Amino acid sequence: MKLLPRLSNKVLEFLKSPYKPLDNQVSIRVIPILAIFPFAGFIYLVFYMNKFGVGYESLYFNVNDCIAILYEKSVLFFLIAILLIGASLPLLSVIISFLLEDEKKEEFKNWQILIFVILCLGILVFTFYEFKVIPKRGAFWLSILLFLAILIYLFKSKIEGIVMGAVCFMLFCVLYAVTDAESRKKEKPKFDVVLKDDNKPLKILSETDSCRYFIRKTSDYIFIMDSCKNKVITYPTSDLKSASFTP
């Protein structure tokens, strides 16, 4: 019975203590973590294509696709970052103004740092909800893991925090890919796609097609879903002649 009061006292003591940044610097050892970005693109494509029954990793893998998908999705990441920063700035100014009211406060407390982190994560989760980037349950658990990663980075080890943050990013890519694929199945995008042929141009997809819709284009292949036959049909991009859209 004495364990709980003792634990609560330690927690309160920690929260009231001044925040002391870690001395350990982020060294060259974290450079290999940069390799996670192409791998994140690979993870996205594997889980995205798997929702259509396509084994991308064993049949269609191309490292250029893994890099290209990051550029394709960077617009969304940039928009989320802008919204997060824009929403955090007023919040940060309010916190700073509150802290400056008392001239004796010369340093941040641990509880102040944690509150700011929680509020920023709340903004991030709200952004995920608003844009429907990942499922609500996934956003909830991802925010918890990200909170733990930030705690580790701030109070235990910067290296370990960055590694756990990378794990969170990988999990986000999985959730994002699955959500993206489900959206594609509902939207069933269609436009005119024509391939080169020895005899005459071959139209593999049209806006009026009731069965087929576009899944994805990679460096080497175009993936078309035929829902009537329940099959995914692939065509080499080298044979692509034209693609037209109706605005």
XYZ file of N, CA and C in Angstrom:
741
model
N 0.824 -1.209 0.000
C 0.000 0.000 0.000
C 0.861 1.264 0.000
N 2.084 1.145 0.521
C 2.961 2.311 0.573
C 3.619 2.593 -0.781
N 3.541 1.595 -1.678
C 4.203 1.744 -2.969
C 3.559 2.848 -3.807
N 2.222 2.901 -3.801
C 1.514 3.891 -4.619
C 1.804 5.332 -4.180
N 1.705 5.654 -2.879
C 2.057 7.025 -2.456
C 3.505 7.383 -2.767
N 4.393 6.407 -2.588
C 5.805 6.663 -2.865
C 6.027 6.947 -4.355
N 5.323 6.170 -5.196
C 5.439 6.367 -6.639
C 4.867 7.720 -7.064
N 3.714 8.068 -6.483
C 3.087 9.352 -6.829
C 3.960 10.530 -6.388
N 4.626 10.384 -5.260
C 5.530 11.446 -4.792
C 6.715 11.631 -5.742
N 7.231 10.502 -6.246
C 8.343 10.585 -7.189
C 7.913 11.242 -8.498
N 6.686 10.902 -8.935
C 6.170 11.496 -10.173
C 5.993 13.004 -10.006
N 5.409 13.411 -8.874
C 5.212 14.840 -8.615
C 6.541 15.577 -8.510
N 7.495 14.933 -7.869
C 8.820 15.544 -7.737
C 9.471 15.728 -9.104
N 9.289 14.722 -9.966
C 9.844 14.808 -11.321
C 9.176 15.930 -12.116
N 7.852 16.035 -12.016
C 7.118 17.050 -12.778
C 7.491 18.464 -12.348
N 7.755 18.645 -11.065
C 8.084 19.977 -10.550
C 9.548 20.349 -10.760
N 10.364 19.361 -11.103
C 11.800 19.625 -11.273
C 12.055 20.424 -12.550
N 13.101 21.256 -12.544
C 13.469 21.996 -13.764
C 13.909 21.022 -14.856
N 13.550 21.350 -16.074
C 13.946 20.488 -17.193
C 15.429 20.688 -17.495
N 16.158 19.576 -17.565
C 17.583 19.606 -17.866
C 17.822 18.862 -19.176
N 18.146 19.588 -20.239
C 18.403 18.929 -21.533
C 19.520 17.908 -21.414
N 19.404 16.834 -22.174
C 20.410 15.784 -22.140
C 21.715 16.282 -22.738
N 22.805 15.809 -22.171
C 24.125 16.205 -22.657
C 24.535 15.438 -23.907
N 24.014 14.191 -24.046
C 24.449 13.378 -25.184
C 23.963 13.980 -26.498
N 24.905 14.248 -27.389
C 24.602 14.858 -28.673
C 24.245 13.787 -29.702
N 23.442 14.210 -30.684
C 23.104 13.304 -31.779
C 24.338 13.182 -32.665
N 24.938 12.010 -32.684
C 26.209 11.823 -33.378
C 25.990 11.232 -34.762
N 27.128 10.898 -35.385
C 27.102 10.328 -36.733
C 26.441 8.956 -36.745
N 26.233 8.373 -35.571
C 25.624 7.052 -35.502
C 24.188 7.039 -35.996
N 23.537 8.197 -36.002
C 22.141 8.229 -36.445
C 22.021 8.349 -37.958
N 23.151 8.543 -38.662
C 23.089 8.697 -40.114
C 22.467 7.477 -40.795
N 22.791 6.233 -40.359
C 22.132 5.082 -40.993
C 20.612 5.121 -40.899
N 20.071 5.863 -39.929
C 18.619 5.948 -39.795
C 18.007 6.637 -41.016
N 18.803 7.456 -41.727
C 18.299 8.129 -42.923
C 17.874 7.126 -43.990
N 18.455 5.911 -43.914
C 18.069 4.876 -44.879
C 16.631 4.442 -44.698
N 16.009 4.868 -43.604
C 14.631 4.483 -43.348
C 13.679 5.103 -44.365
N 14.052 6.214 -44.966
C 13.128 6.896 -45.869
C 12.822 6.076 -47.122
N 13.835 5.576 -47.872
C 13.496 4.677 -48.981
C 12.789 3.412 -48.500
N 13.194 2.899 -47.332
C 12.543 1.706 -46.799
C 11.092 1.994 -46.441
N 10.813 3.212 -45.968
C 9.431 3.597 -45.664
C 8.590 3.595 -46.933
N 9.180 4.070 -48.050
C 8.476 4.005 -49.327
C 8.202 2.576 -49.737
N 9.169 1.691 -49.488
C 8.989 0.270 -49.788
C 7.863 -0.323 -48.946
N 7.852 -0.011 -47.657
C 6.805 -0.508 -46.766
C 5.432 -0.034 -47.237
N 5.349 1.240 -47.608
C 4.070 1.778 -48.098
C 3.583 0.984 -49.304
N 4.451 0.773 -50.300
C 4.051 0.081 -51.522
C 3.672 -1.371 -51.258
N 4.404 -2.034 -50.377
C 4.095 -3.432 -50.058
C 2.701 -3.555 -49.461
N 2.384 -2.732 -48.473
C 1.083 -2.828 -47.814
C -0.034 -2.292 -48.704
N 0.265 -1.278 -49.504
C -0.746 -0.740 -50.419
C -1.128 -1.789 -51.463
N -0.140 -2.358 -52.131
C -0.409 -3.337 -53.181
C -0.960 -4.638 -52.619
N -0.592 -4.960 -51.390
C -1.100 -6.179 -50.768
C -2.614 -6.127 -50.578
N -3.172 -4.927 -50.407
C -4.621 -4.785 -50.269
C -5.350 -5.173 -51.557
N -4.612 -5.223 -52.671
C -5.191 -5.651 -53.945
C -4.715 -7.050 -54.335
N -4.028 -7.714 -53.407
C -3.557 -9.067 -53.670
C -2.313 -9.138 -54.535
N -1.552 -8.044 -54.610
C -0.349 -7.998 -55.448
C 0.891 -8.094 -54.568
N 1.757 -9.058 -54.869
C 3.005 -9.212 -54.118
C 4.086 -8.317 -54.696
N 4.048 -7.047 -54.339
C 4.987 -6.080 -54.920
C 6.427 -6.439 -54.595
N 6.689 -6.857 -53.362
C 8.068 -7.077 -52.916
C 8.749 -8.217 -53.661
N 7.977 -9.188 -54.160
C 8.574 -10.357 -54.801
C 8.551 -10.293 -56.329
N 7.652 -9.492 -56.900
C 7.488 -9.486 -58.354
C 7.829 -8.157 -59.023
N 7.573 -7.041 -58.340
C 7.641 -5.746 -59.017
C 8.560 -4.728 -58.329
N 9.348 -5.172 -57.376
C 10.161 -4.232 -56.596
C 11.138 -3.457 -57.475
N 11.169 -2.147 -57.247
C 12.139 -1.262 -57.890
C 12.435 -0.144 -56.900
N 13.706 0.055 -56.581
C 14.064 1.040 -55.563
C 13.639 2.450 -55.976
N 13.545 2.699 -57.279
C 13.099 4.019 -57.738
C 11.665 4.307 -57.309
N 10.843 3.252 -57.239
C 9.459 3.429 -56.787
C 9.424 3.892 -55.338
N 10.318 3.333 -54.526
C 10.340 3.656 -53.094
C 10.683 5.125 -52.865
N 11.530 5.670 -53.715
C 11.892 7.084 -53.600
C 10.802 7.967 -54.195
N 10.239 7.525 -55.330
C 9.211 8.322 -56.010
C 7.967 8.492 -55.150
N 7.600 7.450 -54.400
C 6.389 7.537 -53.580
C 6.561 8.565 -52.470
N 7.785 8.745 -51.989
C 8.033 9.756 -50.963
C 7.813 11.157 -51.518
N 8.260 11.378 -52.756
C 8.009 12.676 -53.392
C 6.519 12.875 -53.632
N 5.848 11.806 -54.035
C 4.407 11.901 -54.301
C 3.638 12.276 -53.043
N 4.006 11.685 -51.924
C 3.286 11.920 -50.673
C 3.853 13.092 -49.880
N 4.942 13.668 -50.350
C 5.562 14.763 -49.598
C 4.658 15.990 -49.518
N 3.757 16.149 -50.484
C 2.826 17.281 -50.448
C 1.948 17.188 -49.210
N 1.454 15.975 -48.932
C 0.621 15.784 -47.743
C 1.424 16.016 -46.477
N 2.642 15.449 -46.418
C 3.476 15.628 -45.233
C 3.797 17.107 -45.008
N 4.071 17.817 -46.097
C 4.380 19.245 -45.997
C 3.166 20.021 -45.485
N 1.981 19.672 -45.987
C 0.765 20.357 -45.560
C 0.488 20.104 -44.082
N 0.655 18.853 -43.648
C 0.443 18.519 -42.240
C 1.444 19.269 -41.364
N 2.700 19.328 -41.813
C 3.729 20.037 -41.042
C 3.399 21.523 -40.928
N 2.936 22.129 -42.021
C 2.588 23.549 -42.001
C 1.428 23.801 -41.039
N 0.408 22.936 -41.104
C -0.737 23.097 -40.210
C -0.327 22.908 -38.752
N 0.534 21.931 -38.513
C 0.978 21.664 -37.145
C 1.790 22.836 -36.604
N 2.698 23.349 -37.411
C 3.509 24.491 -36.976
C 2.642 25.728 -36.791
N 1.733 25.951 -37.745
C 0.857 27.113 -37.658
C -0.039 27.085 -36.441
N -0.528 25.880 -36.096
C -1.389 25.759 -34.921
C -0.591 25.823 -33.628
N 0.681 25.420 -33.686
C 1.500 25.390 -32.473
C 2.039 26.764 -32.099
N 2.252 27.626 -33.074
C 2.844 28.934 -32.783
C 2.004 29.778 -31.829
N 0.675 29.912 -32.052
C -0.124 30.662 -31.067
C -0.089 30.013 -29.689
N -0.107 28.669 -29.685
C -0.056 27.950 -28.419
C 1.263 28.216 -27.709
N 2.343 28.198 -28.476
C 3.658 28.445 -27.886
C 3.763 29.870 -27.351
N 3.192 30.830 -28.070
C 3.248 32.221 -27.616
C 2.472 32.416 -26.318
N 1.334 31.697 -26.188
C 0.550 31.787 -24.949
C 1.339 31.219 -23.776
N 1.992 30.078 -24.012
C 2.770 29.445 -22.941
C 3.938 30.335 -22.527
N 4.625 30.913 -23.511
C 5.761 31.784 -23.201
C 5.303 33.017 -22.429
N 4.174 33.593 -22.839
C 3.638 34.765 -22.133
C 3.289 34.418 -20.696
N 2.716 33.219 -20.520
C 2.367 32.778 -19.167
C 3.613 32.608 -18.310
N 4.651 32.067 -18.910
C 5.880 31.831 -18.151
C 6.593 33.136 -17.811
N 6.465 34.117 -18.682
C 7.161 35.385 -18.459
C 6.442 36.298 -17.477
N 5.218 35.925 -17.085
C 4.491 36.748 -16.120
C 5.209 36.788 -14.782
N 5.833 35.683 -14.463
C 6.583 35.617 -13.206
C 8.064 35.754 -13.528
N 8.673 36.843 -13.112
C 10.070 37.091 -13.452
C 11.011 36.089 -12.802
N 10.550 35.430 -11.756
C 11.403 34.479 -11.070
C 11.554 33.186 -11.868
N 10.657 32.967 -12.820
C 10.725 31.742 -13.603
C 11.778 31.910 -14.691
N 12.901 31.278 -14.471
C 13.991 31.411 -15.421
C 14.192 30.148 -16.243
N 13.541 29.065 -15.895
C 13.709 27.824 -16.635
C 12.399 27.047 -16.642
N 12.257 26.201 -17.639
C 11.046 25.408 -17.782
C 11.048 24.260 -16.781
N 9.855 23.919 -16.343
C 9.675 22.734 -15.520
C 9.335 21.554 -16.430
N 9.532 20.354 -15.896
C 9.223 19.161 -16.683
C 7.751 19.106 -17.069
N 6.857 19.512 -16.162
C 5.430 19.448 -16.461
C 5.053 20.422 -17.571
N 5.754 21.544 -17.665
C 5.475 22.505 -18.731
C 5.890 21.946 -20.094
N 7.037 21.284 -20.110
C 7.494 20.651 -21.348
C 6.506 19.579 -21.781
N 6.047 18.763 -20.833
C 5.131 17.668 -21.152
C 3.789 18.185 -21.647
N 3.291 19.241 -21.055
C 2.009 19.805 -21.494
C 2.114 20.297 -22.936
N 3.209 20.960 -23.248
C 3.388 21.451 -24.614
C 3.469 20.289 -25.601
N 4.166 19.214 -25.231
C 4.269 18.035 -26.099
C 2.897 17.411 -26.317
N 2.122 17.273 -25.236
C 0.791 16.670 -25.337
C -0.122 17.508 -26.231
N -0.073 18.810 -26.084
C -0.914 19.680 -26.905
C -0.525 19.594 -28.384
N 0.761 19.539 -28.660
C 1.207 19.401 -30.054
C 0.773 18.063 -30.643
N 0.860 16.997 -29.850
C 0.394 15.695 -30.318
C -1.109 15.711 -30.552
N -1.834 16.434 -29.694
C -3.276 16.563 -29.889
C -3.601 17.236 -31.211
N -2.839 18.261 -31.550
C -3.022 18.936 -32.842
C -2.723 17.980 -33.992
N -1.668 17.170 -33.833
C -1.299 16.211 -34.870
C -2.399 15.176 -35.078
N -2.937 14.631 -33.988
C -4.008 13.634 -34.085
C -5.251 14.250 -34.719
N -5.577 15.473 -34.329
C -6.727 16.162 -34.923
C -6.533 16.329 -36.429
N -5.302 16.633 -36.854
C -5.006 16.764 -38.282
C -5.214 15.445 -39.002
N -4.786 14.343 -38.380
C -5.006 13.022 -38.969
C -6.496 12.732 -39.112
N -7.277 13.086 -38.085
C -8.720 12.895 -38.139
C -9.335 13.721 -39.261
N -8.931 14.980 -39.335
C -9.546 15.917 -40.281
C -9.280 15.510 -41.726
N -8.054 15.065 -42.000
C -7.688 14.679 -43.363
C -7.938 13.197 -43.635
N -8.342 12.462 -42.603
C -8.612 11.025 -42.732
C -7.406 10.306 -43.338
N -6.239 10.649 -42.829
C -4.995 10.071 -43.333
C -4.843 8.630 -42.872
N -5.125 8.379 -41.610
C -5.064 7.032 -41.048
C -6.301 6.810 -40.187
N -6.632 5.553 -39.863
C -7.812 5.284 -39.030
C -7.700 5.941 -37.657
N -8.849 6.225 -37.058
C -8.862 6.901 -35.759
C -8.148 6.078 -34.691
N -8.417 4.785 -34.673
C -7.762 3.940 -33.662
C -6.253 3.911 -33.887
N -5.849 3.837 -35.150
C -4.423 3.851 -35.455
C -3.772 5.154 -35.046
N -4.479 6.271 -35.261
C -3.944 7.580 -34.868
C -3.780 7.666 -33.357
N -4.719 7.062 -32.620
C -4.647 7.090 -31.157
C -3.407 6.347 -30.660
N -3.224 5.109 -31.130
C -2.089 4.316 -30.665
C -0.765 4.878 -31.179
N -0.785 5.417 -32.386
C 0.434 6.020 -32.919
C 0.845 7.235 -32.101
N -0.133 8.022 -31.661
C 0.183 9.199 -30.842
C 0.782 8.790 -29.498
N 0.317 7.667 -28.934
C 0.881 7.182 -27.671
C 2.343 6.766 -27.862
N 2.613 6.010 -28.931
C 3.988 5.587 -29.207
C 4.888 6.787 -29.486
N 4.342 7.764 -30.206
C 5.125 8.963 -30.499
C 5.407 9.762 -29.234
N 4.438 9.783 -28.325
C 4.635 10.455 -27.038
C 5.756 9.782 -26.250
N 5.770 8.449 -26.249
C 6.843 7.714 -25.569
C 8.194 8.004 -26.221
N 8.210 8.084 -27.554
C 9.462 8.387 -28.261
C 9.988 9.766 -27.874
N 9.081 10.734 -27.747
C 9.491 12.088 -27.362
C 9.991 12.104 -25.924
N 9.317 11.352 -25.047
C 9.773 11.264 -23.654
C 11.191 10.704 -23.581
N 11.428 9.636 -24.338
C 12.759 9.029 -24.346
C 13.789 10.022 -24.880
N 13.419 10.752 -25.937
C 14.336 11.728 -26.534
C 14.661 12.861 -25.564
N 13.665 13.319 -24.821
C 13.860 14.470 -23.935
C 14.528 14.110 -22.616
N 14.212 12.908 -22.091
C 14.620 12.613 -20.716
C 15.565 11.423 -20.559
N 15.746 10.612 -21.611
C 16.592 9.437 -21.450
C 17.760 9.422 -22.427
N 17.463 9.297 -23.717
C 18.518 9.203 -24.726
C 18.002 9.741 -26.056
N 18.731 10.678 -26.630
C 18.319 11.237 -27.916
C 18.364 10.183 -29.015
N 19.394 9.338 -28.988
C 19.533 8.300 -30.010
C 18.358 7.335 -29.953
N 18.052 6.840 -28.752
C 16.944 5.898 -28.600
C 15.615 6.549 -28.978
N 15.478 7.830 -28.651
C 14.257 8.541 -29.012
C 14.088 8.651 -30.515
N 15.194 8.930 -31.217
C 15.142 9.028 -32.677
C 14.811 7.674 -33.293
N 15.392 6.612 -32.751
C 15.109 5.265 -33.260
C 13.633 4.923 -33.076
N 13.093 5.218 -31.910
C 11.679 4.937 -31.672
C 10.797 5.830 -32.545
N 11.233 7.064 -32.781
C 10.503 7.935 -33.694
C 10.477 7.366 -35.103
N 11.595 6.750 -35.511
C 11.644 6.105 -36.825
C 10.670 4.936 -36.897
N 10.561 4.188 -35.799
C 9.593 3.086 -35.739
C 8.170 3.626 -35.882
N 7.897 4.737 -35.236
C 6.574 5.368 -35.349
C 6.293 5.783 -36.790
N 7.313 6.295 -37.467
C 7.142 6.699 -38.861
C 6.834 5.495 -39.746
N 7.485 4.366 -39.480
C 7.215 3.150 -40.240
C 5.783 2.683 -40.016
N 5.337 2.736 -38.771
C 3.965 2.345 -38.461
C 2.978 3.274 -39.159
N 3.301 4.566 -39.186
C 2.445 5.519 -39.889
C 2.336 5.161 -41.368
N 3.447 4.770 -41.996
C 3.437 4.400 -43.414
C 2.539 3.199 -43.671
N 2.554 2.234 -42.748
C 1.682 1.062 -42.884
C 0.218 1.480 -42.823
N -0.135 2.258 -41.811
C -1.521 2.698 -41.647
C -1.962 3.578 -42.815
N -1.070 4.432 -43.262
C -1.381 5.330 -44.371
C -1.617 4.542 -45.656
N -0.787 3.520 -45.904
C -0.925 2.702 -47.110
C -2.256 1.959 -47.129
N -2.621 1.370 -45.997
C -3.881 0.624 -45.912
C -5.068 1.557 -46.128
N -5.040 2.731 -45.496
C -6.124 3.703 -45.662
C -6.200 4.199 -47.100
N -5.041 4.446 -47.705
C -4.982 4.899 -49.092
C -5.593 3.864 -50.037
N -5.258 2.596 -49.807
C -5.781 1.526 -50.659
C -7.294 1.395 -50.518
N -7.795 1.498 -49.292
C -9.241 1.416 -49.079
C -9.952 2.583 -49.771
N -9.359 3.757 -49.727
C -9.942 4.917 -50.413
C -9.953 4.703 -51.922
N -8.889 4.096 -52.453
C -8.816 3.833 -53.887
C -9.907 2.848 -54.317
N -10.185 1.866 -53.476
C -11.240 0.898 -53.794
C -12.618 1.552 -53.822
N -12.812 2.546 -52.969
C -14.104 3.234 -52.935
C -14.243 4.235 -54.082
N -13.176 4.959 -54.369
C -13.235 6.004 -55.397
C -13.217 5.429 -56.809
N -12.476 4.319 -57.008
C -12.353 3.671 -58.318
C -12.016 4.690 -59.424
N -10.869 5.342 -59.352
C -10.523 6.363 -60.356
C -10.389 5.770 -61.759
N -10.920 6.498 -62.731
C -10.892 6.043 -64.122
C -10.528 7.203 -65.038
N -9.743 6.912 -66.048
C -9.410 7.863 -67.103
C -8.926 7.056 -68.297
N -8.793 7.700 -69.413
C -8.409 6.998 -70.641
C -6.911 6.722 -70.657
N -6.570 5.453 -70.795
C -5.169 5.032 -70.887
C -5.012 4.185 -72.142
N -4.093 4.578 -73.000
C -3.883 3.886 -74.274
C -2.439 3.408 -74.358
N -2.271 2.148 -74.776
C -0.948 1.568 -74.960
C -0.612 1.461 -76.439
N 0.679 1.449 -76.728
C 1.139 1.231 -78.097
C 0.971 -0.242 -78.455
N 0.597 -0.497 -79.692
C 0.423 -1.871 -80.148
C 0.886 -1.961 -81.598
N 1.291 -3.169 -82.002
C 1.784 -3.341 -83.372
C 0.706 -3.036 -84.402
N -0.524 -3.439 -84.109
C -1.608 -3.248 -85.071
C -2.304 -1.900 -84.890
N -2.834 -1.660 -83.685
C -3.511 -0.396 -83.408
C -3.414 -0.105 -81.914
N -3.591 1.146 -81.520
C -3.520 1.487 -80.093
C -4.520 0.673 -79.273
N -4.090 0.257 -78.095
C -4.927 -0.566 -77.222
C -5.349 0.243 -76.002
N -6.643 0.435 -75.849
C -7.160 1.171 -74.692
C -7.370 0.183 -73.548
N -6.628 0.360 -72.472
C -6.725 -0.564 -71.339
C -7.626 -0.037 -70.229
N -7.984 1.246 -70.302
C -8.860 1.833 -69.293
C -9.568 3.040 -69.901
N -10.826 3.213 -69.539
C -11.583 4.367 -70.021
C -12.450 4.915 -68.896
N -12.897 6.145 -69.051
C -13.713 6.787 -68.027
C -15.086 6.152 -67.896
N -15.524 5.465 -68.953
C -16.862 4.855 -68.949
C -16.832 3.379 -68.582
N -15.652 2.843 -68.313
C -15.532 1.421 -67.977
C -16.207 1.147 -66.643
N -17.104 0.172 -66.625
C -17.842 -0.154 -65.399
C -17.120 -1.170 -64.528
N -16.093 -1.808 -65.073
C -15.397 -2.868 -64.332
C -13.994 -2.460 -63.874
N -13.290 -1.751 -64.720
C -11.885 -1.479 -64.444
C -11.671 -0.113 -63.790
N -10.645 -0.047 -62.951
C -10.213 1.237 -62.404
C -8.715 1.195 -62.127
N -8.134 2.364 -62.004
C -6.687 2.528 -61.861
C -6.257 2.282 -60.419
N -5.209 1.459 -60.249
C -4.656 1.197 -58.911
C -3.431 2.071 -58.659
N -2.405 1.887 -59.500
C -1.159 2.645 -59.315
C -0.246 2.437 -60.515
N 0.599 3.420 -60.729
C 1.648 3.315 -61.740
C 2.996 3.356 -61.035
N 3.857 2.404 -61.351
C 5.218 2.390 -60.821
C 6.187 2.711 -61.957
N 7.454 2.558 -61.707
C 8.446 2.863 -62.739
C 8.317 1.943 -63.944
N 7.906 0.699 -63.701
C 7.900 -0.300 -64.771
C 6.512 -0.787 -65.175
N 5.512 -0.598 -64.305
C 4.211 -1.208 -64.582
C 3.053 -0.267 -64.265
N 1.934 -0.531 -64.957
C 0.657 0.101 -64.649
C -0.259 -0.991 -64.118
N -0.874 -0.745 -62.980
C -1.742 -1.740 -62.350
C -3.197 -1.307 -62.508
N -3.991 -2.188 -63.131
C -5.412 -1.945 -63.361
C -6.215 -3.042 -62.675
N -7.228 -2.646 -61.918
C -8.101 -3.611 -61.249
C -9.335 -3.855 -62.104
N -9.606 -5.125 -62.384
C -10.842 -5.524 -63.068
C -11.748 -6.158 -62.021
N -12.675 -5.369 -61.494
C -13.530 -5.853 -60.406
C -14.516 -6.909 -60.876
N -14.869 -6.912 -62.164
C -15.792 -7.929 -62.680
C -15.135 -9.309 -62.685
N -13.849 -9.346 -63.014
C -13.111 -10.611 -63.021
C -12.364 -10.850 -61.708
N -12.363 -9.821 -60.838
C -11.630 -9.881 -59.573
C -10.152 -10.204 -59.812
N -9.567 -9.472 -60.754
C -8.167 -9.673 -61.100
C -7.463 -8.330 -61.248
N -6.175 -8.335 -60.923
C -5.329 -7.172 -61.168
C -4.514 -7.448 -62.421
N -4.604 -6.548 -63.391
C -3.911 -6.710 -64.662
C -2.776 -5.691 -64.722
N -1.605 -6.151 -65.103
C -0.435 -5.269 -65.179
C -0.016 -5.072 -66.631
N 0.431 -3.867 -66.912
C 0.931 -3.524 -68.246
C 2.255 -2.789 -68.080
N 3.227 -3.041 -68.956
C 4.512 -2.330 -68.860
C 4.364 -0.858 -69.224
N 4.983 -0.001 -68.459
C 4.895 1.437 -68.732
C 5.615 1.817 -70.024
N 6.518 0.961 -70.480
C 7.232 1.251 -71.728
C 6.290 1.258 -72.928
N 5.130 0.600 -72.786
C 4.148 0.558 -73.874
C 3.118 1.677 -73.779
N 3.233 2.524 -72.766
C 2.249 3.592 -72.588
C 2.356 4.613 -73.717
N 1.210 4.859 -74.352
C 1.171 5.834 -75.443
C 0.575 7.156 -74.990
N -0.557 7.096 -74.290
C -1.199 8.335 -73.853
C -2.126 8.066 -72.681
N -2.382 9.125 -71.932
C -3.361 9.097 -70.838
C -4.074 10.435 -70.863
N -5.399 10.402 -70.864
C -6.177 11.638 -70.952
C -7.203 11.691 -69.838
N -7.473 12.912 -69.374
C -8.384 13.126 -68.257
C -9.439 14.150 -68.657
N -10.636 13.972 -68.132
C -11.696 14.950 -68.326
C -11.821 15.793 -67.065
N -11.569 17.097 -67.144
C -11.611 17.936 -65.938
C -13.030 18.092 -65.407
